[in-house]
PDB file of C-alpha atoms in Angstrom:
ATOM      1  CA  MET A   1     132.507  76.058  98.223  1.00  0.00           C
ATOM      2  CA  LEU A   2     130.153  75.571  95.262  1.00  0.00           C
ATOM      3  CA  VAL A   3     131.741  76.106  91.860  1.00  0.00           C
ATOM      4  CA  LEU A   4     130.116  76.229  88.429  1.00  0.00           C
ATOM      5  CA  ALA A   5     132.427  74.724  85.798  1.00  0.00           C
ATOM      6  CA  LEU A   6     131.997  75.435  82.073  1.00  0.00           C
ATOM      7  CA  ASP A   7     133.853  74.476  78.916  1.00  0.00           C
ATOM      8  CA  THR A   8     133.072  74.979  75.223  1.00  0.00           C
ATOM      9  CA  ALA A   9     136.553  74.498  73.734  1.00  0.00           C
ATOM     10  CA  THR A  10     135.564  71.182  72.134  1.00  0.00           C
ATOM     11  CA  PRO A  11     132.370  69.782  70.572  1.00  0.00           C
ATOM     12  CA  ALA A  12     131.341  68.831  74.134  1.00  0.00           C
ATOM     13  CA  VAL A  13     129.255  71.600  75.718  1.00  0.00           C
ATOM     14  CA  THR A  14     130.048  71.080  79.395  1.00  0.00           C
ATOM     15  CA  ALA A  15     128.446  72.484  82.546  1.00  0.00           C
ATOM     16  CA  GLY A  16     128.616  71.165  86.078  1.00  0.00           C
ATOM     17  CA  VAL A  17     128.253  72.067  89.736  1.00  0.00           C
ATOM     18  CA  VAL A  18     131.269  70.993  91.785  1.00  0.00           C
ATOM     19  CA  GLU A  19     131.852  71.165  95.530  1.00  0.00           C
ATOM     20  CA  LEU A  20     135.354  72.015  96.748  1.00  0.00           C
ATOM     21  CA  THR A  21     136.353  71.833 100.398  1.00  0.00           C
ATOM     22  CA  THR A  22     139.115  73.856 102.046  1.00  0.00           C
ATOM     23  CA  ALA A  23     141.233  70.735 102.629  1.00  0.00           C
ATOM     24  CA  PRO A  24     143.944  70.418  99.943  1.00  0.00           C
ATOM     25  CA  SER A  25     143.785  66.625 100.131  1.00  0.00           C
ATOM     26  CA  ASP A  26     140.071  66.523  99.245  1.00  0.00           C
ATOM     27  CA  PRO A  27     139.348  66.133  95.519  1.00  0.00           C
ATOM     28  CA  PRO A  28     136.508  68.116  93.943  1.00  0.00           C
ATOM     29  CA  THR A  29     133.112  66.433  94.302  1.00  0.00           C
ATOM     30  CA  VAL A  30     130.699  66.642  91.385  1.00  0.00           C
ATOM     31  CA  ARG A  31     127.165  67.511  92.424  1.00  0.00           C
ATOM     32  CA  ALA A  32     125.701  67.499  88.895  1.00  0.00           C
ATOM     33  CA  THR A  33     126.906  67.488  85.293  1.00  0.00           C
ATOM     34  CA  ARG A  34     125.335  68.232  81.928  1.00  0.00           C
ATOM     35  CA  ILE A  35     127.297  67.469  78.753  1.00  0.00           C
ATOM     36  CA  ALA A  36     125.874  67.824  75.238  1.00  0.00           C
ATOM     37  CA  HIS A  37     127.767  67.086  72.026  1.00  0.00           C
ATOM     38  CA  ASP A  38     127.205  69.492  69.150  1.00  0.00           C
ATOM     39  CA  ALA A  39     130.020  71.619  67.729  1.00  0.00           C
ATOM     40  CA  ARG A  40     127.520  74.037  66.158  1.00  0.00           C
ATOM     41  CA  LYS A  41     125.168  74.693  69.099  1.00  0.00           C
ATOM     42  CA  HIS A  42     127.326  75.867  71.987  1.00  0.00           C
ATOM     43  CA  ALA A  43     125.236  79.008  72.447  1.00  0.00           C
ATOM     44  CA  GLU A  44     121.905  77.150  72.379  1.00  0.00           C
ATOM     45  CA  LEU A  45     122.980  74.336  74.710  1.00  0.00           C
ATOM     46  CA  LEU A  46     125.176  75.920  77.374  1.00  0.00           C
ATOM     47  CA  MET A  47     122.738  77.894  79.561  1.00  0.00           C
ATOM     48  CA  PRO A  48     120.091  75.144  79.538  1.00  0.00           C
ATOM     49  CA  GLY A  49     122.876  72.822  80.680  1.00  0.00           C
ATOM     50  CA  VAL A  50     123.881  75.240  83.453  1.00  0.00           C
ATOM     51  CA  LEU A  51     120.319  75.549  84.722  1.00  0.00           C
ATOM     52  CA  ALA A  52     119.709  71.791  84.542  1.00  0.00           C
ATOM     53  CA  ALA A  53     122.920  71.060  86.458  1.00  0.00           C
ATOM     54  CA  CYS A  54     121.999  73.557  89.144  1.00  0.00           C
ATOM     55  CA  ALA A  55     118.496  72.090  89.417  1.00  0.00           C
ATOM     56  CA  GLU A  56     119.867  68.557  89.783  1.00  0.00           C
ATOM     57  CA  ALA A  57     122.372  69.726  92.398  1.00  0.00           C
ATOM     58  CA  GLY A  58     119.600  71.489  94.304  1.00  0.00           C
ATOM     59  CA  VAL A  59     121.300  74.889  94.199  1.00  0.00           C
ATOM     60  CA  ALA A  60     120.333  78.256  92.795  1.00  0.00           C
ATOM     61  CA  LEU A  61     122.703  80.361  90.732  1.00  0.00           C
ATOM     62  CA  THR A  62     122.897  82.725  93.691  1.00  0.00           C
ATOM     63  CA  ASP A  63     124.303  79.891  95.834  1.00  0.00           C
ATOM     64  CA  LEU A  64     127.459  79.673  93.707  1.00  0.00           C
ATOM     65  CA  ASP A  65     130.735  80.869  95.197  1.00  0.00           C
ATOM     66  CA  ALA A  66     132.870  80.894  92.042  1.00  0.00           C
ATOM     67  CA  ILE A  67     132.952  79.998  88.351  1.00  0.00           C
ATOM     68  CA  VAL A  68     135.679  78.165  86.434  1.00  0.00           C
ATOM     69  CA  THR A  69     135.741  78.235  82.648  1.00  0.00           C
ATOM     70  CA  GLY A  70     137.941  76.576  80.069  1.00  0.00           C
ATOM     71  CA  THR A  71     139.908  79.138  78.039  1.00  0.00           C
ATOM     72  CA  GLY A  72     140.870  76.823  75.212  1.00  0.00           C
ATOM     73  CA  PRO A  73     142.605  76.496  72.943  1.00  0.00           C
ATOM     74  CA  GLY A  74     139.551  76.130  70.784  1.00  0.00           C
ATOM     75  CA  PRO A  75     137.716  77.476  67.741  1.00  0.00           C
ATOM     76  CA  PHE A  76     136.880  81.171  68.016  1.00  0.00           C
ATOM     77  CA  THR A  77     133.075  80.998  67.983  1.00  0.00           C
ATOM     78  CA  GLY A  78     132.591  78.008  70.281  1.00  0.00           C
ATOM     79  CA  LEU A  79     135.235  79.032  72.790  1.00  0.00           C
ATOM     80  CA  ARG A  80     133.920  82.535  73.338  1.00  0.00           C
ATOM     81  CA  VAL A  81     130.424  81.211  74.144  1.00  0.00           C
ATOM     82  CA  GLY A  82     131.650  79.572  77.333  1.00  0.00           C
ATOM     83  CA  MET A  83     133.927  82.419  78.332  1.00  0.00           C
ATOM     84  CA  VAL A  84     131.363  85.160  77.714  1.00  0.00           C
ATOM     85  CA  THR A  85     128.714  83.165  79.577  1.00  0.00           C
ATOM     86  CA  ALA A  86     131.064  82.662  82.522  1.00  0.00           C
ATOM     87  CA  ALA A  87     132.001  86.345  82.588  1.00  0.00           C
ATOM     88  CA  ALA A  88     128.378  87.473  82.379  1.00  0.00           C
ATOM     89  CA  LEU A  89     127.294  85.132  85.178  1.00  0.00           C
ATOM     90  CA  GLY A  90     130.226  86.172  87.331  1.00  0.00           C
ATOM     91  CA  ASP A  91     129.324  89.828  86.910  1.00  0.00           C
ATOM     92  CA  ALA A  92     125.621  89.255  87.580  1.00  0.00           C
ATOM     93  CA  LEU A  93     126.246  87.056  90.636  1.00  0.00           C
ATOM     94  CA  ASP A  94     129.266  89.034  91.881  1.00  0.00           C
ATOM     95  CA  VAL A  95     131.461  85.921  92.114  1.00  0.00           C
ATOM     96  CA  PRO A  96     135.024  85.402  90.832  1.00  0.00           C
ATOM     97  CA  VAL A  97     135.561  83.792  87.431  1.00  0.00           C
ATOM     98  CA  HIS A  98     138.753  81.777  86.938  1.00  0.00           C
ATOM     99  CA  GLY A  99     140.017  80.666  83.542  1.00  0.00           C
ATOM    100  CA  VAL A 100     142.013  77.464  83.025  1.00  0.00           C
ATOM    101  CA  CYS A 101     143.580  75.897  79.949  1.00  0.00           C
ATOM    102  CA  SER A 102     141.136  73.259  78.699  1.00  0.00           C
ATOM    103  CA  LEU A 103     143.991  70.916  77.760  1.00  0.00           C
ATOM    104  CA  ASP A 104     145.274  71.084  81.359  1.00  0.00           C
ATOM    105  CA  ALA A 105     141.912  69.787  82.579  1.00  0.00           C
ATOM    106  CA  ILE A 106     142.049  66.842  80.190  1.00  0.00           C
ATOM    107  CA  ALA A 107     145.595  66.057  81.372  1.00  0.00           C
ATOM    108  CA  VAL A 108     144.643  66.128  85.078  1.00  0.00           C
ATOM    109  CA  GLU A 109     142.067  63.399  84.511  1.00  0.00           C
ATOM    110  CA  ALA A 110     144.136  61.369  82.025  1.00  0.00           C
ATOM    111  CA  VAL A 111     147.094  60.895  84.387  1.00  0.00           C
ATOM    112  CA  GLU A 112     144.837  59.145  86.876  1.00  0.00           C
ATOM    113  CA  ALA A 113     145.677  56.115  84.718  1.00  0.00           C
ATOM    114  CA  PRO A 114     149.297  54.879  84.839  1.00  0.00           C
ATOM    115  CA  VAL A 115     151.349  56.805  82.256  1.00  0.00           C
ATOM    116  CA  THR A 116     154.726  55.587  81.035  1.00  0.00           C
ATOM    117  CA  GLY A 117     156.585  58.588  79.665  1.00  0.00           C
ATOM    118  CA  ASN A 118     154.947  61.929  79.027  1.00  0.00           C
ATOM    119  CA  LEU A 119     151.368  62.671  78.034  1.00  0.00           C
ATOM    120  CA  LEU A 120     150.241  64.395  74.849  1.00  0.00           C
ATOM    121  CA  VAL A 121     146.800  66.039  74.883  1.00  0.00           C
ATOM    122  CA  LEU A 122     145.319  66.977  71.537  1.00  0.00           C
ATOM    123  CA  ILE A 123     141.928  68.175  70.328  1.00  0.00           C
ATOM    124  CA  ASP A 124     140.566  69.070  66.919  1.00  0.00           C
ATOM    125  CA  ALA A 125     141.468  72.531  65.633  1.00  0.00           C
ATOM    126  CA  ARG A 126     139.729  72.122  62.248  1.00  0.00           C
ATOM    127  CA  ARG A 127     141.558  72.986  59.012  1.00  0.00           C
ATOM    128  CA  ARG A 128     143.210  69.543  59.301  1.00  0.00           C
ATOM    129  CA  GLU A 129     145.129  70.691  62.378  1.00  0.00           C
ATOM    130  CA  VAL A 130     145.125  69.932  66.104  1.00  0.00           C
ATOM    131  CA  TYR A 131     145.653  71.925  69.275  1.00  0.00           C
ATOM    132  CA  TRP A 132     148.115  70.189  71.555  1.00  0.00           C
ATOM    133  CA  ALA A 133     150.185  70.413  74.727  1.00  0.00           C
ATOM    134  CA  ALA A 134     152.623  68.028  76.429  1.00  0.00           C
ATOM    135  CA  TYR A 135     152.626  67.061  80.128  1.00  0.00           C
ATOM    136  CA  ASP A 136     154.683  64.991  82.532  1.00  0.00           C
ATOM    137  CA  ASP A 137     153.104  62.125  84.490  1.00  0.00           C
ATOM    138  CA  GLN A 138     151.906  64.613  87.137  1.00  0.00           C
ATOM    139  CA  ALA A 139     149.934  66.616  84.556  1.00  0.00           C
ATOM    140  CA  ARG A 140     152.426  69.489  84.622  1.00  0.00           C
ATOM    141  CA  ARG A 141     152.504  71.167  81.224  1.00  0.00           C
ATOM    142  CA  PHE A 142     156.011  71.621  79.785  1.00  0.00           C
ATOM    143  CA  ASP A 143     155.241  72.426  76.128  1.00  0.00           C
ATOM    144  CA  GLY A 144     152.347  74.144  74.387  1.00  0.00           C
ATOM    145  CA  PRO A 145     149.666  74.831  73.745  1.00  0.00           C
ATOM    146  CA  HIS A 146     150.337  74.911  70.002  1.00  0.00           C
ATOM    147  CA  VAL A 147     148.433  74.351  66.787  1.00  0.00           C
ATOM    148  CA  GLU A 148     149.827  72.342  63.872  1.00  0.00           C
ATOM    149  CA  THR A 149     149.155  69.409  61.564  1.00  0.00           C
ATOM    150  CA  PRO A 150     148.994  65.883  62.970  1.00  0.00           C
ATOM    151  CA  ALA A 151     151.893  64.840  60.736  1.00  0.00           C
ATOM    152  CA  ALA A 152     154.132  67.613  62.065  1.00  0.00           C
ATOM    153  CA  LEU A 153     153.130  66.708  65.617  1.00  0.00           C
ATOM    154  CA  ALA A 154     153.881  63.016  65.044  1.00  0.00           C
ATOM    155  CA  ALA A 155     157.449  63.943  64.122  1.00  0.00           C
ATOM    156  CA  ARG A 156     157.858  65.636  67.514  1.00  0.00           C
ATOM    157  CA  LEU A 157     156.837  62.659  69.640  1.00  0.00           C
ATOM    158  CA  PRO A 158     160.329  61.253  70.279  1.00  0.00           C
ATOM    159  CA  GLU A 159     161.739  64.586  71.478  1.00  0.00           C
ATOM    160  CA  LEU A 160     158.673  65.123  73.684  1.00  0.00           C
ATOM    161  CA  GLY A 161     159.015  61.656  75.196  1.00  0.00           C
ATOM    162  CA  VAL A 162     155.344  60.882  74.654  1.00  0.00           C
ATOM    163  CA  GLY A 163     154.129  57.561  76.036  1.00  0.00           C
ATOM    164  CA  ALA A 164     150.358  58.123  75.833  1.00  0.00           C
ATOM    165  CA  THR A 165     147.798  60.499  74.358  1.00  0.00           C
ATOM    166  CA  ALA A 166     144.419  61.903  75.413  1.00  0.00           C
ATOM    167  CA  GLY A 167     141.822  64.333  74.108  1.00  0.00           C
ATOM    168  CA  GLY A 168     139.231  64.239  71.360  1.00  0.00           C
ATOM    169  CA  ALA A 169     141.745  64.106  68.495  1.00  0.00           C
ATOM    170  CA  ALA A 170     143.851  61.347  70.065  1.00  0.00           C
ATOM    171  CA  GLU A 171     141.607  58.502  68.921  1.00  0.00           C
ATOM    172  CA  VAL A 172     141.195  60.038  65.461  1.00  0.00           C
ATOM    173  CA  HIS A 173     144.962  60.137  64.911  1.00  0.00           C
ATOM    174  CA  ALA A 174     145.895  57.064  66.955  1.00  0.00           C
ATOM    175  CA  GLY A 175     147.247  55.236  63.911  1.00  0.00           C
ATOM    176  CA  LEU A 176     149.541  58.107  62.996  1.00  0.00           C
ATOM    177  CA  LEU A 177     150.734  58.809  66.529  1.00  0.00           C
ATOM    178  CA  GLY A 178     151.149  55.173  67.554  1.00  0.00           C
ATOM    179  CA  ARG A 179     150.598  55.702  71.282  1.00  0.00           C
ATOM    180  CA  PRO A 180     147.971  54.371  73.720  1.00  0.00           C
ATOM    181  CA  VAL A 181     144.889  56.583  73.987  1.00  0.00           C
ATOM    182  CA  LEU A 182     143.614  57.505  77.458  1.00  0.00           C
ATOM    183  CA  SER A 183     140.337  59.084  78.557  1.00  0.00           C
ATOM    184  CA  PRO A 184     138.906  61.707  78.596  1.00  0.00           C
ATOM    185  CA  ALA A 185     138.145  63.270  75.221  1.00  0.00           C
ATOM    186  CA  ALA A 186     137.047  66.621  76.716  1.00  0.00           C
ATOM    187  CA  PRO A 187     137.402  68.513  80.018  1.00  0.00           C
ATOM    188  CA  SER A 188     135.097  67.397  82.835  1.00  0.00           C
ATOM    189  CA  PRO A 189     133.698  69.790  85.470  1.00  0.00           C
ATOM    190  CA  ALA A 190     135.701  68.088  88.229  1.00  0.00           C
ATOM    191  CA  ALA A 191     138.956  68.359  86.275  1.00  0.00           C
ATOM    192  CA  LEU A 192     138.373  72.034  85.438  1.00  0.00           C
ATOM    193  CA  VAL A 193     137.913  72.775  89.137  1.00  0.00           C
ATOM    194  CA  ALA A 194     140.908  70.611  90.061  1.00  0.00           C
ATOM    195  CA  VAL A 195     143.160  72.767  87.852  1.00  0.00           C
ATOM    196  CA  ALA A 196     141.933  75.911  89.623  1.00  0.00           C
ATOM    197  CA  ALA A 197     141.689  74.345  93.104  1.00  0.00           C
ATOM    198  CA  ASP A 198     144.710  76.053  94.658  1.00  0.00           C
ATOM    199  CA  VAL A 199     143.689  79.552  93.646  1.00  0.00           C
ATOM    200  CA  LEU A 200     140.046  78.887  94.557  1.00  0.00           C
ATOM    201  CA  ARG A 201     141.024  77.768  98.044  1.00  0.00           C
ATOM    202  CA  SER A 202     143.386  80.702  98.501  1.00  0.00           C
ATOM    203  CA  GLY A 203     140.667  83.220  97.712  1.00  0.00           C
ATOM    204  CA  ALA A 204     143.057  85.064  95.390  1.00  0.00           C
ATOM    205  CA  ALA A 205     141.561  87.378  92.800  1.00  0.00           C
ATOM    206  CA  PRO A 206     141.309  85.757  89.368  1.00  0.00           C
ATOM    207  CA  GLU A 207     143.494  86.768  86.457  1.00  0.00           C
ATOM    208  CA  PRO A 208     141.728  88.445  83.506  1.00  0.00           C
ATOM    209  CA  LEU A 209     140.147  85.893  81.180  1.00  0.00           C
ATOM    210  CA  GLN A 210     142.380  85.347  78.164  1.00  0.00           C
ATOM    211  CA  PRO A 211     141.105  83.060  75.389  1.00  0.00           C
ATOM    212  CA  LEU A 212     143.688  80.783  73.775  1.00  0.00           C
ATOM    213  CA  TYR A 213     142.710  81.130  70.129  1.00  0.00           C
ATOM    214  CA  LEU A 214     146.304  80.490  68.882  1.00  0.00           C
ATOM    215  CA  ARG A 215     145.444  81.826  65.449  1.00  0.00           C
ATOM    216  CA  ARG A 216     143.582  84.750  63.967  1.00  0.00           C
ATOM    217  CA  PRO A 217     139.814  84.501  63.295  1.00  0.00           C
ATOM    218  CA  ASP A 218     138.651  83.888  59.728  1.00  0.00           C
ATOM    219  CA  ALA A 219     136.526  87.052  59.709  1.00  0.00           C
ATOM    220  CA  VAL A 220     138.434  90.279  59.053  1.00  0.00           C
ATOM    221  CA  GLU A 221     137.405  93.877  58.636  1.00  0.00           C
ATOM    222  CA  PRO A 222     136.841  94.777  54.976  1.00  0.00           C
ATOM    223  CA  GLY A 223     139.445  97.016  53.384  1.00  0.00           C
ATOM    224  CA  ALA A 224     138.805 100.348  51.759  1.00  0.00           C
ATOM    225  CA  ARG A 225     136.650 100.215  48.642  1.00  0.00           C
ATOM    226  CA  LYS A 226     138.495 100.398  45.392  1.00  0.00           C
ATOM    227  CA  ARG A 227     137.986 103.550  43.387  1.00  0.00           C
ATOM    228  CA  VAL A 228     136.184 102.914  40.122  1.00  0.00           C
ATOM    229  CA  SER A 229     137.384 104.762  37.081  1.00  0.00           C
ATOM    230  CA  THR A 230     134.667 106.473  35.050  1.00  0.00           C
ATOM    231  CA  GLY A 231     136.592 106.737  31.855  1.00  0.00           C
TER     232      GLY A 231
END
């Protein structure tokens, strides 16, 4: 099974072609990956990355069997680029599109290293906040995702039993959190597919794509115009 994996929940604009066998014991195999880093150019960089990954893998878009996309949490504009692209490609190619939590994909790869205690995954949410979720040493999420300040999150670490951190904001706030920082900083194509592997192999219909914005967008509809008195 050939799967296109996308994620734009972080400054990393990620696209990759991943092969998944029917054997549950076989990990996903990456055929090609394209990752660009620019938090302001998700829309410009994603499709060129998709096409370049497909070209390197020696497959056409029509050869794909499924698409997996990160659903965040992430900033509104960047996150929807990946999800809309995945949905549009799925519709055009008539293949299923599966959404996975982007933090889950980071956790799946991070726990490949030995983890003492639980794992905290956190990425930048802007506005001096972070998106975060907590996982056990098998990458099973037991809290989150949430959005809050790093200081408020640091106060939660003892109750969460955190022994290590991962994600793009982990290194930035390493001094405050006081825990070892593990790779990766962003979801990889293989990890995105690994999160969705069971449902991909089962052939089950995907759930509707639901973006994890966690807070309302900055843009709002304007209110009614105020009446101006003439005298």
